[in-house]
Coordinates of C-alpha atoms in Angstrom, one line a residue:
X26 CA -34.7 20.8 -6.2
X27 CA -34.8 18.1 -8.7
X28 CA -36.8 15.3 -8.8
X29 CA -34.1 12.9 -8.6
X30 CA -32.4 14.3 -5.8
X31 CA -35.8 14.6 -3.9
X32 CA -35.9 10.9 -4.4
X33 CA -32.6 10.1 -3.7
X34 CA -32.6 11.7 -0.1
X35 CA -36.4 9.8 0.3
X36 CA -35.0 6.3 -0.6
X37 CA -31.8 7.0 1.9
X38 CA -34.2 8.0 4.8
X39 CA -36.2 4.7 4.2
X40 CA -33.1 2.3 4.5
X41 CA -32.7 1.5 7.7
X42 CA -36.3 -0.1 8.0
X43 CA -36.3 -1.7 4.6
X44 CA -32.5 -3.4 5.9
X45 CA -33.7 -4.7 8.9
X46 CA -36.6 -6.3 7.9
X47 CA -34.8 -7.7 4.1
X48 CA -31.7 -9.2 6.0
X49 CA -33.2 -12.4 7.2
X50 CA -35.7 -13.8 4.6
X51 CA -37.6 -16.8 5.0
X52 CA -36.1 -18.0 2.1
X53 CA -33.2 -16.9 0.1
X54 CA -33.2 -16.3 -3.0
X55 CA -29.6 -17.3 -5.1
X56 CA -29.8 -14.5 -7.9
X57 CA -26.3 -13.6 -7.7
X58 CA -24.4 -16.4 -8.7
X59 CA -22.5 -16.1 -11.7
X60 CA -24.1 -13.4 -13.2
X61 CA -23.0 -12.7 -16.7
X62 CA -21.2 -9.4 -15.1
X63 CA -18.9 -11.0 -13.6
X64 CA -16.8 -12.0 -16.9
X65 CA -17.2 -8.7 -18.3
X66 CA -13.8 -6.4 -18.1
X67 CA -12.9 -4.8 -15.1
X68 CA -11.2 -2.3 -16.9
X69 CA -10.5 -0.6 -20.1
X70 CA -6.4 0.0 -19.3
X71 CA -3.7 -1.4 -17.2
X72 CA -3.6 0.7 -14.5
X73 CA -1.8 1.0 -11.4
X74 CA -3.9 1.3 -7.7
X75 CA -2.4 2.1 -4.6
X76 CA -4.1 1.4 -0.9
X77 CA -4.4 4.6 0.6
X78 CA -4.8 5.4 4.5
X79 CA -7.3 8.2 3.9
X80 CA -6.5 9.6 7.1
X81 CA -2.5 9.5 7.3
X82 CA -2.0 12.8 5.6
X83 CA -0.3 15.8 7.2
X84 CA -1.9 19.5 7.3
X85 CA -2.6 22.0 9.4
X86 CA -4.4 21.2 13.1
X87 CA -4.1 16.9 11.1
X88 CA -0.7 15.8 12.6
X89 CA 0.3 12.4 11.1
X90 CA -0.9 9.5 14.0
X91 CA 1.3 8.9 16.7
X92 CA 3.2 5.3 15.2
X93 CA 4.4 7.7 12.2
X94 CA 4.6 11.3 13.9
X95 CA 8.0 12.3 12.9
X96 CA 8.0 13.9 16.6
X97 CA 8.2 10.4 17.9
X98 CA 11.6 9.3 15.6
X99 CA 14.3 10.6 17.7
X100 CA 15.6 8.2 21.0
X101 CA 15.8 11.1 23.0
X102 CA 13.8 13.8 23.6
X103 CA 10.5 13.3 23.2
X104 CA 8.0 11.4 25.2
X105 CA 8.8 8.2 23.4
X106 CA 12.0 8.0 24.8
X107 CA 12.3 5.3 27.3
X108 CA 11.0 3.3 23.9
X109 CA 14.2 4.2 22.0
X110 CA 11.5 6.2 19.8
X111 CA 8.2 5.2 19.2
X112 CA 8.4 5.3 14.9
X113 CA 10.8 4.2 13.2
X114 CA 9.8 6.2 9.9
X115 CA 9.6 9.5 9.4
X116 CA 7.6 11.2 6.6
X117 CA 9.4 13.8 4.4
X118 CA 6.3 16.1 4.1
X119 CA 6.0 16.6 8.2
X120 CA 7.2 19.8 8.3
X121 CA 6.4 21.4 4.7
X122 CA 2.8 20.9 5.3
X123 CA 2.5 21.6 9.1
X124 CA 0.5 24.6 8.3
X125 CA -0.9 24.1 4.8
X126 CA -4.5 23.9 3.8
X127 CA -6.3 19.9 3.3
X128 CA -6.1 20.7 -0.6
X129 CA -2.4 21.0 -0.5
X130 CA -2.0 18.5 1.5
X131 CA -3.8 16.1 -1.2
X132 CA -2.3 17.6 -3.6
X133 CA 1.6 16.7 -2.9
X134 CA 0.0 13.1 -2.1
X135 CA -1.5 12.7 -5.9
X136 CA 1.6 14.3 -7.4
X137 CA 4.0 11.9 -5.4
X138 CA 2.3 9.3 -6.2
X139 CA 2.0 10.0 -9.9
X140 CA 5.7 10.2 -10.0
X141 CA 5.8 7.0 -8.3
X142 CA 4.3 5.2 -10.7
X143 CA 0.6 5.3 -9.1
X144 CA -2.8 6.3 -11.5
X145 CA -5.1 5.7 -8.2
X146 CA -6.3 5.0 -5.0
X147 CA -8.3 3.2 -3.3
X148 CA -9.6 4.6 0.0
X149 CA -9.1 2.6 3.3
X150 CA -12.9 2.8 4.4
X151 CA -13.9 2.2 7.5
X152 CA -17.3 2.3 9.8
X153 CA -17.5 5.4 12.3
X154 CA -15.1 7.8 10.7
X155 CA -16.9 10.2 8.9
X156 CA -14.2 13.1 9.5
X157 CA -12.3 10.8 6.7
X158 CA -15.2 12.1 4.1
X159 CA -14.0 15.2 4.0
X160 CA -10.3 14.1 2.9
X161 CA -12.0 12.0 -0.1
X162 CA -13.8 14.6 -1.1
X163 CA -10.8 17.3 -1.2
X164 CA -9.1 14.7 -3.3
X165 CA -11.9 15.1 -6.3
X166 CA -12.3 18.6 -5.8
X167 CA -8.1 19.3 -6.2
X168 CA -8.5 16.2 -8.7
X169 CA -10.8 18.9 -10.7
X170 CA -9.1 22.2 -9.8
X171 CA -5.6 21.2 -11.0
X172 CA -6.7 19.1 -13.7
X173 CA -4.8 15.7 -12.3
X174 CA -5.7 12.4 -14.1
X175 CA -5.9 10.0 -11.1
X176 CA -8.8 7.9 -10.2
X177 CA -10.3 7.0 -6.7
X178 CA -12.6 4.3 -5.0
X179 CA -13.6 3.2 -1.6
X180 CA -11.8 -0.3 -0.2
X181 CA -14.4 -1.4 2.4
X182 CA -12.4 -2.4 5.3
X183 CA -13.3 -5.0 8.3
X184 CA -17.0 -3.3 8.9
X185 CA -17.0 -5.8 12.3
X186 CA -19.7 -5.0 14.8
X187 CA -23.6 -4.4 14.6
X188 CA -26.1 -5.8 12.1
X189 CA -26.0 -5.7 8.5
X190 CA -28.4 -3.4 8.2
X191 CA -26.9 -0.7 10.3
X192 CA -23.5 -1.0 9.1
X193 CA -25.0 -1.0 4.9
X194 CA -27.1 2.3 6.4
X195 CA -24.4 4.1 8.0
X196 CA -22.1 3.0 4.3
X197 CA -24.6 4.4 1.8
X198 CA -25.1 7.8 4.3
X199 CA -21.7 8.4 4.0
X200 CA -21.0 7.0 1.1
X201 CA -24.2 9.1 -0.8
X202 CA -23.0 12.2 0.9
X203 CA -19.7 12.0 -1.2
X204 CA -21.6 11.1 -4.0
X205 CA -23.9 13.4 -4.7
X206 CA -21.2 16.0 -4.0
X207 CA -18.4 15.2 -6.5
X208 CA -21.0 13.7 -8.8
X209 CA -21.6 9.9 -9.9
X210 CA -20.6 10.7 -13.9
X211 CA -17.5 12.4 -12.2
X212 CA -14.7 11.2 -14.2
X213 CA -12.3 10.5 -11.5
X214 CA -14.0 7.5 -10.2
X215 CA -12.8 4.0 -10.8
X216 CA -15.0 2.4 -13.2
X217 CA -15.3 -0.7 -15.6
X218 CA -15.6 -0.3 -19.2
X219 CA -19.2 -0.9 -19.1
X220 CA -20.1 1.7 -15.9
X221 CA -19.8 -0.1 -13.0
X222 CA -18.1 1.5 -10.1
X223 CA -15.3 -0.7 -8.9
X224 CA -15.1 -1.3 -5.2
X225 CA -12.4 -3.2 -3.0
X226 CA -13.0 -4.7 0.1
X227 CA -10.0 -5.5 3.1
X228 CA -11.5 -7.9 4.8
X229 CA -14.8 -6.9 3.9
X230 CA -16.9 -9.8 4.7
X231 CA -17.8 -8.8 7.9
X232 CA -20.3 -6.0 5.9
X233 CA -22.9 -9.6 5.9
X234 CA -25.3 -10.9 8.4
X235 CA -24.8 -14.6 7.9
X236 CA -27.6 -16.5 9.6
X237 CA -27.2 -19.8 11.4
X238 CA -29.4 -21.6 8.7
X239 CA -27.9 -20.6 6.0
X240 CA -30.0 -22.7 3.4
X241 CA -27.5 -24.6 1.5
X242 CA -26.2 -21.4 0.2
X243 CA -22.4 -20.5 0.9
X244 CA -21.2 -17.4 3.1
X245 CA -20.3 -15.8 -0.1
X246 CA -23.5 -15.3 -1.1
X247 CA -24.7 -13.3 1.9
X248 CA -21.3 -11.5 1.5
X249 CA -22.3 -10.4 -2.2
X250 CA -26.2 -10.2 -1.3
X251 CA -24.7 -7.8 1.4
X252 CA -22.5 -5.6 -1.2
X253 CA -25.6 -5.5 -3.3
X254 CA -27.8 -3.8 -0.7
X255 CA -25.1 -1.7 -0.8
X256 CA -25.0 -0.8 -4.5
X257 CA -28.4 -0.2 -4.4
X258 CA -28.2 2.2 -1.2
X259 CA -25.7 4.0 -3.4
X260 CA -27.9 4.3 -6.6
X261 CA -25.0 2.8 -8.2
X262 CA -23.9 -1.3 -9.6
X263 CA -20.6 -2.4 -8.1
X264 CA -18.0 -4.7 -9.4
X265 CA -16.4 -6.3 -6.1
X266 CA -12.7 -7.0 -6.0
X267 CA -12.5 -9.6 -3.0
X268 CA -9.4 -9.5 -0.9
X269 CA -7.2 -12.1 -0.2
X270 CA -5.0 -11.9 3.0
X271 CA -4.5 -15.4 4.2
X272 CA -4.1 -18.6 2.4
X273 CA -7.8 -19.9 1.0
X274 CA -8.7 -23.3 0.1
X275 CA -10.7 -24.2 -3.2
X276 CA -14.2 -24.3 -1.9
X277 CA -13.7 -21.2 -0.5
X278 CA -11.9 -19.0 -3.5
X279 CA -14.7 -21.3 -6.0
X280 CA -17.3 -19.7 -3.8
X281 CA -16.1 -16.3 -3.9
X282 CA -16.0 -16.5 -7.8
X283 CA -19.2 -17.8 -7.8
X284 CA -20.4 -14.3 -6.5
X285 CA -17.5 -11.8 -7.3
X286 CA -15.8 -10.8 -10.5
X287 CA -12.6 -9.7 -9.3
X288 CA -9.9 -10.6 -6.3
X289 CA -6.5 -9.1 -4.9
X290 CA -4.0 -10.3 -2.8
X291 CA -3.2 -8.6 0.3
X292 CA 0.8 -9.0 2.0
X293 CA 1.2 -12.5 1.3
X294 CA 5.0 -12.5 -0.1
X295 CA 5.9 -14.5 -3.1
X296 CA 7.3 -18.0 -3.3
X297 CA 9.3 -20.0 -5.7
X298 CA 7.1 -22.8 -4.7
X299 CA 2.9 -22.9 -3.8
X300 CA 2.7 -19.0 -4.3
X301 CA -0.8 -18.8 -3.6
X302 CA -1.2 -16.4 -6.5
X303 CA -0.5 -18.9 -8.9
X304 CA -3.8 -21.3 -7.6
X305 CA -5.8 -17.9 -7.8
X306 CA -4.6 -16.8 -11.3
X307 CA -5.2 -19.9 -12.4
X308 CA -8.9 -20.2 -11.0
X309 CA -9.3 -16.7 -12.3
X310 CA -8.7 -17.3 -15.7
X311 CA -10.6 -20.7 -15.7
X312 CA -13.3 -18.8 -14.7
X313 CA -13.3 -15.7 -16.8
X314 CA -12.8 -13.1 -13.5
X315 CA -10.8 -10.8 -13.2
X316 CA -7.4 -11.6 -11.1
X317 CA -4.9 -8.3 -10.1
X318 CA -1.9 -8.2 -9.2
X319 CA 0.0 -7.0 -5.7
X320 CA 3.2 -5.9 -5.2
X321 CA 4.5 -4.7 -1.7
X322 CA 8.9 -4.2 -1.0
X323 CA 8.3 -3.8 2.2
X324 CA 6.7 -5.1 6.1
X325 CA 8.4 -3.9 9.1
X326 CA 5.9 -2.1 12.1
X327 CA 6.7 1.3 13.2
X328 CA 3.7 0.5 15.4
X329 CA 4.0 -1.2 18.2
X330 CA 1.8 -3.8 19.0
X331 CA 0.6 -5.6 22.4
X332 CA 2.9 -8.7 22.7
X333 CA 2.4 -11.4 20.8
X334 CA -1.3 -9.8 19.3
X335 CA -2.3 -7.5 16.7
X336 CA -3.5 -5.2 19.3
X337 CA -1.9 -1.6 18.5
X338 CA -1.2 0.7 20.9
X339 CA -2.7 4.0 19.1
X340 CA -1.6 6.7 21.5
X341 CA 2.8 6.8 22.5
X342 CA 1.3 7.3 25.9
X343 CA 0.0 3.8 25.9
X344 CA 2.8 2.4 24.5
X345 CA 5.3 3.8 26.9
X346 CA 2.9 2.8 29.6
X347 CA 3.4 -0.5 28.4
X348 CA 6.6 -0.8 28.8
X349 CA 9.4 -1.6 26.5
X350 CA 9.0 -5.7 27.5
X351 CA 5.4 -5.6 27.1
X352 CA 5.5 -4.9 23.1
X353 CA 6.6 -6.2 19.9
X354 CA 6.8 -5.3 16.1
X355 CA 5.9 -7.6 13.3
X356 CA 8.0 -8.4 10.3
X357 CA 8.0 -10.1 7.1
X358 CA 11.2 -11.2 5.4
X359 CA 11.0 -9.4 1.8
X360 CA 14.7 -10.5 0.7
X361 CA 15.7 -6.7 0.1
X362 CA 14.2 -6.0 -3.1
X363 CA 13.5 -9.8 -4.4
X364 CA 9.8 -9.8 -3.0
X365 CA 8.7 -6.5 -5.3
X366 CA 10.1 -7.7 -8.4
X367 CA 8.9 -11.3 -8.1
X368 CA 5.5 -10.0 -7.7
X369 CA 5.7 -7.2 -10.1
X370 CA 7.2 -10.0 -12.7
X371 CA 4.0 -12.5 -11.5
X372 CA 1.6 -9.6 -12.5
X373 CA 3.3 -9.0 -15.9
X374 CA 4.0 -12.5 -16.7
X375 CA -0.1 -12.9 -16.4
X376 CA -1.0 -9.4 -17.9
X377 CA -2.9 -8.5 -14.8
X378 CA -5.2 -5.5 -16.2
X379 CA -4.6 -3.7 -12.2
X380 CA -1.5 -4.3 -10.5
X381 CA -2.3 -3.0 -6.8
X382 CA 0.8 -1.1 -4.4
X383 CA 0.8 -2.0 -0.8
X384 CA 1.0 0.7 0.1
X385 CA 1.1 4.5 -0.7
X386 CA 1.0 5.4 2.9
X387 CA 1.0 2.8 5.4
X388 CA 4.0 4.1 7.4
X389 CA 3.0 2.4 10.4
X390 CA 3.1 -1.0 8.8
X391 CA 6.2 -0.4 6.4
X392 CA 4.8 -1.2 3.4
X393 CA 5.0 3.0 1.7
X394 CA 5.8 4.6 -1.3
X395 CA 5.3 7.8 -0.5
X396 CA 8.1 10.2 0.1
X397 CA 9.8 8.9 3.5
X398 CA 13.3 9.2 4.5
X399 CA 14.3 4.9 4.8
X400 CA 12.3 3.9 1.7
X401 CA 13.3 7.1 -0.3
X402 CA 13.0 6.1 -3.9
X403 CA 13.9 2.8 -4.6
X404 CA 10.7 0.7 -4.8
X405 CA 8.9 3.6 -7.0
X406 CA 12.3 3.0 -9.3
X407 CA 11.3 -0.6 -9.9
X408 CA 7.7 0.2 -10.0
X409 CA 7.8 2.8 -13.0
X410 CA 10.3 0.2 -14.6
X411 CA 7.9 -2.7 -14.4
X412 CA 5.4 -0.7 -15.3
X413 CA 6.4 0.4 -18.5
X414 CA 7.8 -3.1 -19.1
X415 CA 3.6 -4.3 -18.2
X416 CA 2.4 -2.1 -20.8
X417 CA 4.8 -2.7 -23.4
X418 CA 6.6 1.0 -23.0
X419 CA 10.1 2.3 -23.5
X420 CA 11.5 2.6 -20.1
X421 CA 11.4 6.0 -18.5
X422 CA 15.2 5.2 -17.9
X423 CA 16.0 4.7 -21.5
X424 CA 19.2 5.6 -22.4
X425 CA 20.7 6.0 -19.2
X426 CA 22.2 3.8 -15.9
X427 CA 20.5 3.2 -12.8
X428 CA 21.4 1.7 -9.6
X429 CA 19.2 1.3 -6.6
X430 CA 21.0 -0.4 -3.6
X431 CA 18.8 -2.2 -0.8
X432 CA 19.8 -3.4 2.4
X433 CA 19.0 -3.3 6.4
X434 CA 20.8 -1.0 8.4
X435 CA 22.6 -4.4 10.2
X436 CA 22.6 -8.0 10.2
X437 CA 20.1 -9.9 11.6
X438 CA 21.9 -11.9 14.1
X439 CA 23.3 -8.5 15.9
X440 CA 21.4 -7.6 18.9
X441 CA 20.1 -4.1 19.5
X442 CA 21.3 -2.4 22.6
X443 CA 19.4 -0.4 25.0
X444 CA 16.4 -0.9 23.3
X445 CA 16.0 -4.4 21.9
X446 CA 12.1 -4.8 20.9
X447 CA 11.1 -8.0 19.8
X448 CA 10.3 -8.2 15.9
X449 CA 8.1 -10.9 14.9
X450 CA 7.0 -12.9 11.9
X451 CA 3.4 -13.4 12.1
X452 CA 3.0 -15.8 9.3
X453 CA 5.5 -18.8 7.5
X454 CA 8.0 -16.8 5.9
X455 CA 9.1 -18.0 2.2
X456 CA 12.3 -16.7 2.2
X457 CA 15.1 -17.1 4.9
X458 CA 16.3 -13.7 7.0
X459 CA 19.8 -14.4 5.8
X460 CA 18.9 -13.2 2.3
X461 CA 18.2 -9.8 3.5
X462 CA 22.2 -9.9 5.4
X463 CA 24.0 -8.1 2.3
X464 CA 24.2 -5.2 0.4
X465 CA 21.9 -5.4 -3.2
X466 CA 22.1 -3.3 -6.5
X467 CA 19.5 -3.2 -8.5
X468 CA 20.8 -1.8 -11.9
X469 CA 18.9 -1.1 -15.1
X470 CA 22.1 -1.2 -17.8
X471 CA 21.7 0.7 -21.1
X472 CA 24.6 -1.4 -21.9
X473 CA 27.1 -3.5 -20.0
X474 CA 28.9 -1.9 -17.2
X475 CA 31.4 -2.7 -14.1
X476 CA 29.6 -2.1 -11.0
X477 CA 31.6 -1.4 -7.5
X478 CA 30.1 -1.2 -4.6
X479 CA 32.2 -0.6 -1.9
X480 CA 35.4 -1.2 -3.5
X481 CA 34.1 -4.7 -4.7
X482 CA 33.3 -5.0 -8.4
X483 CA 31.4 -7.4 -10.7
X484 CA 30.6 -7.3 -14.4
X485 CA 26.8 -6.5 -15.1
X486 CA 24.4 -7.0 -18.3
X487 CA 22.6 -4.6 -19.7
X488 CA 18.8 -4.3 -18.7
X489 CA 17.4 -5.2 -15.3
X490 CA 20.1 -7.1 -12.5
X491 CA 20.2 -7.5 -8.9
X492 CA 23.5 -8.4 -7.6
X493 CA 24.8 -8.8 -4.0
X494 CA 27.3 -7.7 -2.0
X495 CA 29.0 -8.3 1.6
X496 CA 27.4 -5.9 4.3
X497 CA 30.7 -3.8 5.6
X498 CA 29.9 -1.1 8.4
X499 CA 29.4 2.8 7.1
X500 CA 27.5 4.2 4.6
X501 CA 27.3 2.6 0.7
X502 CA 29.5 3.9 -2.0
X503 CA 28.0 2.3 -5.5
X504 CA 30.0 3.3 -8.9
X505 CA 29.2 1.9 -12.3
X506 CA 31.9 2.4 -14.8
X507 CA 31.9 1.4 -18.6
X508 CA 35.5 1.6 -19.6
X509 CA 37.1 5.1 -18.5
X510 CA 33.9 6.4 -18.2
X511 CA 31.9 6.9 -14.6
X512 CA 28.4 7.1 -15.5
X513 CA 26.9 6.6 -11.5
X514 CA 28.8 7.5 -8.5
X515 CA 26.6 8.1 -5.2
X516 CA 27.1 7.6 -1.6
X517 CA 24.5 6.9 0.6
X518 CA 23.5 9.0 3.7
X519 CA 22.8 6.1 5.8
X520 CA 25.2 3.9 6.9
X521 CA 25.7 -0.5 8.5
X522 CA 26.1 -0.4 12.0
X523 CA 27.3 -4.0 14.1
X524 CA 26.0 -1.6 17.2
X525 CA 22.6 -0.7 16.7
X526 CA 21.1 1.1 19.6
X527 CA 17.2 -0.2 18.7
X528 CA 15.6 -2.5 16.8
X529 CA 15.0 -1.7 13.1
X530 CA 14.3 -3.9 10.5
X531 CA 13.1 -1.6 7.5
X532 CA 14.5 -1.6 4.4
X533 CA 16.3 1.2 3.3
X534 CA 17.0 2.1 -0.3
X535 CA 18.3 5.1 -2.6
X536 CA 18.7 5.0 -5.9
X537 CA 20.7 7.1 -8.3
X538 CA 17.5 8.9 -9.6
X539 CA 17.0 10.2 -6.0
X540 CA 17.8 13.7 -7.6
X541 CA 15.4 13.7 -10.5
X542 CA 13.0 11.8 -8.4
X543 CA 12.2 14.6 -6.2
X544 CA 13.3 17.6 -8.5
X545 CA 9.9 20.2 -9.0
X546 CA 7.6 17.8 -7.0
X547 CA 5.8 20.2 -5.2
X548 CA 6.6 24.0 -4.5
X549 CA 9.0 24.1 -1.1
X550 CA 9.7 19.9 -1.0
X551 CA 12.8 19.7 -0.1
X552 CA 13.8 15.7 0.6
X553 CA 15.5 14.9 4.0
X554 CA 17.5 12.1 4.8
X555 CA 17.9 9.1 6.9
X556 CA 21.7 9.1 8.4
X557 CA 21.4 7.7 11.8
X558 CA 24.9 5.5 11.3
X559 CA 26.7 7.9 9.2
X560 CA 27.2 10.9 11.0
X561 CA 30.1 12.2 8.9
X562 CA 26.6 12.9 6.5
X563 CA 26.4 16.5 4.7
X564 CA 23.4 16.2 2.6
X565 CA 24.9 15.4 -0.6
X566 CA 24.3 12.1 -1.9
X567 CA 26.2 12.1 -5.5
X568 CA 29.5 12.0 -6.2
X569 CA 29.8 11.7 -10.0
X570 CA 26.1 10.9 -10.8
X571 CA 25.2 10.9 -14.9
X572 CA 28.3 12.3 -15.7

């Protein structure tokens, strides 16, 4: 065994004792504050890194959880029933991947999200679920196999509970064991320019003990002091990204860069006015660290949630238990399609070096990319446009029309009946719910066209244009001519009810690309469809696509 790994495993036995007696000094020392590091690059391209739920993937004997398990989508028979149905998404890959092996299953999920636009993920990371491991480490190894370029980190997410010590120990175990395994130099991790493994945190602060006399010094520092530890644990030097998921006030975010090099901004939607990530940027760049962009389309629970908490009901036995007036679902008012492309636009218009997706897939909180049958394609359209726009490519659509229409399956003020859930905002909302009470087309124009949508036409330029339309009941026929000629024709599968029988506030989109989209992504895919208010449906979406 060599020497090095003899060591290794010696220093990881030792770190429990050396934590417990190192967290409370009698006098701490600052020797993290603005450390030249902290200017350096965070990376050497633009790249694009999507939040992944490590353990929301579907193989055999791993059935998705029970607030996305397709078995829990229909009203009626199924446990969930007396719910109206528990989720209200339903992942595409459900039944392909039933009985297919973990490296399959990881396998579709890098290859979706390649084709979505995505070069990475990060790994939601959390204390006490080592299982999870397993799933990271099956991502390298395919990674490896099948030759994928795609890289990977951990996002450190609310350690809450127990001592610092304990909670770095149990970290750099687990953390070690993966590792060692796929190997530090392995090129597949996420790494600055000059070496150091990047690492995200979601509410990560938690990881710090911070004592009740703090000696002058800031939280902050026993939150980087903490992540340090860490590193060390690891054998490895981190570059932090902090996260961002409420509004922060200037001592607090000039703290933070004081001790971390990078931050990114969880689901806080854009504004026209006091976007938060204009103070940020700003800071950012004033201070030479590192600020990345977000974008999420998307925030509608399929979860259900105790009422009026953020308490989840993790099992549909608990939730019907419940009780159908004893729940609720959180929302955030996204204006269709206008929330992604401001964002993606903020991140371009400030050549963000990392421009972070929320989320690949976080079904039960509405915000995925991956393959699903309301979100279908549209937001990865308007991701791989942006992102060829961000890095000064020709667009992958060059030379031919798009359109991606956007819109909820009814307006707002309509009340569900039987099953009439309460949906939520949970935070001021930027943008009123009326904006989301039309049809919009997103079209990306090789030239001008006429675009008709639902027997209502307008003239549109060429490029990138979102237009609205009235919402009219049934499903949403979208043409673009230019002159005699038809060059998109596609009906969608699911339809505008005034009479829907649950709530359901996701946004559904298709775009004209849904057929190349999907073509070849994985032996046996075959895409389903969403057509709960069109059931004159028959599985064939285009009309005169691309003619």
């Amino acid at each position: 065994m060599p020497l090095i790994y003899i060591l290794r495993k010696v220093r990881v036995l030792f770190l429990p004792v050396i934590f417990l007696f190192s967290s409370a000094p009698a006098c701490a020392q600052d020797s993290l504050k603005n450390l030249p590091e902290y200017s350096l690059p965070l990376t050497a391209q633009k790249l694009v890194i999507a939040h992944c739920m490590t353990n929301i993937i579907r193989y055999k004997g791993h059935p998705f959880e029970d607030s996305c398990n397709p078995a829990y989508y229909s009203p009626k028979g199924n446990v969930s029933s007396p719910l109206g149905g528990l989720t209200q998404v339903k992942p595409m890959d459900d039944s392909l991947f039933a009985n297919a092996t973990l490296d399959q299953a990881v396998e579709f999920e890098m290859r979706a999200a390649i084709r979505s636009g995505i070069d990475g993920f990060q790994f939601y990371y959390t204390l006490g679920n080592k299982s999870w491991d397993d799933i990271i480490k099956a991502y390298f190894r395919v990674a490896d196999q099948k030759h994928i370029a795609f890289k990977f980190t951990f996002c450190i997410s609310h350690p809450d509970g127990r001592t610092e010590a304990l909670k770095v120990a149990e970290f750099a175990g687990r953390m070690n064991n993966i590792l060692d395994e796929v190997g530090h130099n392995n090129p597949h991790w996420l790494r600055t320019p000059d070496g150091r493994l990047i690492i995200y945190q979601w509410d990560g602060e938690h990881l710090a003990d911070i004592p009740a006399d703090k000696q002058r010094l800031p939280d902050q520092f026993y939150i980087a002091r903490a992540y340090r530890r860490l590193a060390i644990a690891v054998h490895e030097r981190f570059a932090c990204v902090f996260t961002i998921n409420k509004e922060i006030n200037k001592t607090d975010l000039d703290n933070f860069l004081d001790y971390f090099p990078a931050t990114w901004i969880w689901t806080l939607p854009y504004s026209d006015k006091n976007y938060i990530g204009d103070r940020v940027a700003a800071e950012c760049k004033k201070r030479h660290r590192t600020f990345t962009a977000s974008v999420f389309g998307d925030f509608y629970t399929s979860k259900l949630l105790k009422k009026g908490t953020w308490n989840m009901y993790r099992s549909v036995n608990d939730a019907v238990n419940a009780g159908i007036y004893n729940v609720d679902r959180k929302h955030i008012i996204t204006g269709l399609s206008w929330n992604f492309r401001k964002l993606a636009e903020f991140g371009i218009q400030h050549d963000a070096p990392i421009i972070n997706v929320i989320t690949w897939n976080d079904y039960p909180e509405g915000h995925h990319l991956a393959p699903e049958i309301n979100h279908n394609d549209g937001f990865s359209i308007l991701l791989n446009y942006y992102k060829s726009v961000w890095k000064g490519l020709l667009s992958p659509y060059t030379g031919r029309d798009v359109a991606i229409v956007f819109f909820k399956k009814y307006n707002h003020t309509v009340k569900p009946y039987p099953y009439n859930i309460p949906v939520v905002s949970f935070q001021t909302e930027n943008v009123p719910e009326t904006t989301e009470d039309s049809i919009e087309v997103v079209t990306i124009l090789k030239e001008k066209a006429t675009l008709t949508v639902n027997g209502r036409s307008a003239n549109i330029t060429a490029g990138l244009v979102s237009t609205k339309f009235p919402m009219r009941t049934g499903p949403v026929h979208v043409i673009i001519n230019r002159g005699s000629k038809t060059t998109v024709s596609f009906i969608t599968p699911e339809g505008i009810t005034d009479k829907p029988y649950r709530s359901d506030r996701i946004t559904y989109t298709l775009s004209s690309e849904f057929d190349n989209f999907y073509r070849g992504l994985f032996d046996g895919f075959k895409p389903e469809f969403s057509h709960e208010y069109d059931p004159a449906f028959t599985n064939n979406i285009n009309d005169k696509n691309n003619k």
